[in-house]
Amino acid sequence: MVAAVTLVGRAAGCERAEVVLSVRGREQRRIRFGRRAVSRTVAIAPPAGAERVRLRAAGCPVRIASITTTAPVAPTPSGVPLGTAIQAGQVGMPDLAAAVTSTFRSLTPENELKWARTEPQMNQYDFRGADTIVDFATAHGLAVRGHTLVYPSETPYWVRRLVVADLIRKALVNHIAAVIGRYRTRIREWDVVNEALDWRGQFQRNTLFNALGPGYVEDAFRAARAADPKAKLFYNENGIEGPGPKQEAALALVADLARKGLIDGVGLQMHTTLGAAPSEATLLSTMTAFANLGLQVEVTEMDVAAAGLMPLRWRLERQAQIYAAAGRACRALPACTRFTVWGVSDRFSWLTPAQLPLLFDAGLRPKPALSALQQALA
Ligand code: XIL
């Protein structure tokens, strides 16, 4: 059983303070606070039937402004499913395909479902790449994440040439209906809109926004709901793993869609680096914030760029810790239903092999991050 505890607090009259969280006399976690008031969320695993969480300040006084807990919930029995992105050309590589089927439970086409690929010209569809991946997944009992119906910054040029707002909206809706329709029984989960926001939390200016205003996001979700009322619909975004204006804007955007019953989940892309990776506590609090809106949360595109001057072994260990921390945060929340990494082998990473970002090295040997993440999700 796992519960999430959120404390808002600060060290009172000292630089740093620590709160020890225990249940029935057993220490569960320690949470550190500095002088500024911050919100910290941690996962605890209280023994069955335990009703109280005890807090004790260790060393130095702590002022706690608020404490909230989620009720203990049984974790998913077999752990969080691990998925990967794949390209159509990789399906025919026997070594890579074997690593995929033995390690992952779902596949995300890395590019093959993007608008410019599936509908390169208006009403001329090309599903060859996506079919290759979906057929492979079906043959091996793997789920498929549909990524992505709308990637506003990568809208094909022919859409822009339509100029008139109504025509652009029609093209958007037709596109979504056609792609969802083709895979209705085989793809149960879609990134409907990918990366609508910029780092300031404003809508990115692009073809769709310029023609339709912010309402294009809702238009897309409505079209997806209508095309397959049972599919799980996601908003997928980068750089919202930690607090800030972009995360706030994403919360507001999906809260509005959730109120209208148009969305089921949020994807945290989690493209990160050894230096910039969010902590487990940060992720847990982010995931909790989205889960509190009644949404599923998934890590959808994780990779950890690990180029640098430190010795290779150190970097790979650090990378393993970062993957594991993200895995533990996801595992702790029942709302976190899948964990996807953005590729199989470093050799084919979009970040280039030199970044060593994935779970298998360029020779398809498992890296320390693989077992660390598997353990965290189990
Ligand atoms: C990337 C692919 O990995 C590359 O092969 C392609 O050239 C560009 O797109 N966020 C996303 C993904 O949502 O679709 C992007 O995928 C990576 C960043």
Tab-separated table of C-alpha atoms in Angstrom, residues 239-248 268 270 278-279 282-283 285-286 290:
chain	number	residue	atom	x	y	z
A	239	GLY	CA	9.308	20.751	-19.330
A	240	ILE	CA	6.354	20.459	-16.947
A	241	GLU	CA	8.015	17.965	-14.598
A	242	GLY	CA	8.855	20.713	-12.122
A	243	PRO	CA	6.993	23.793	-10.848
A	244	GLY	CA	6.898	26.985	-12.897
A	245	PRO	CA	4.725	28.948	-15.309
A	246	LYS	CA	4.646	26.189	-17.905
A	247	GLN	CA	3.460	23.598	-15.407
A	248	GLU	CA	0.812	25.991	-14.096
A	268	LEU	CA	5.256	14.100	-18.904
A	270	MET	CA	10.870	13.801	-19.243
A	278	PRO	CA	13.928	16.624	-11.382
A	279	SER	CA	14.092	14.906	-7.988
A	282	THR	CA	9.450	17.071	-7.333
A	283	LEU	CA	8.067	14.467	-9.693
A	285	SER	CA	4.361	16.384	-6.312
A	286	THR	CA	3.907	17.142	-10.039
A	290	PHE	CA	-2.252	16.177	-12.190
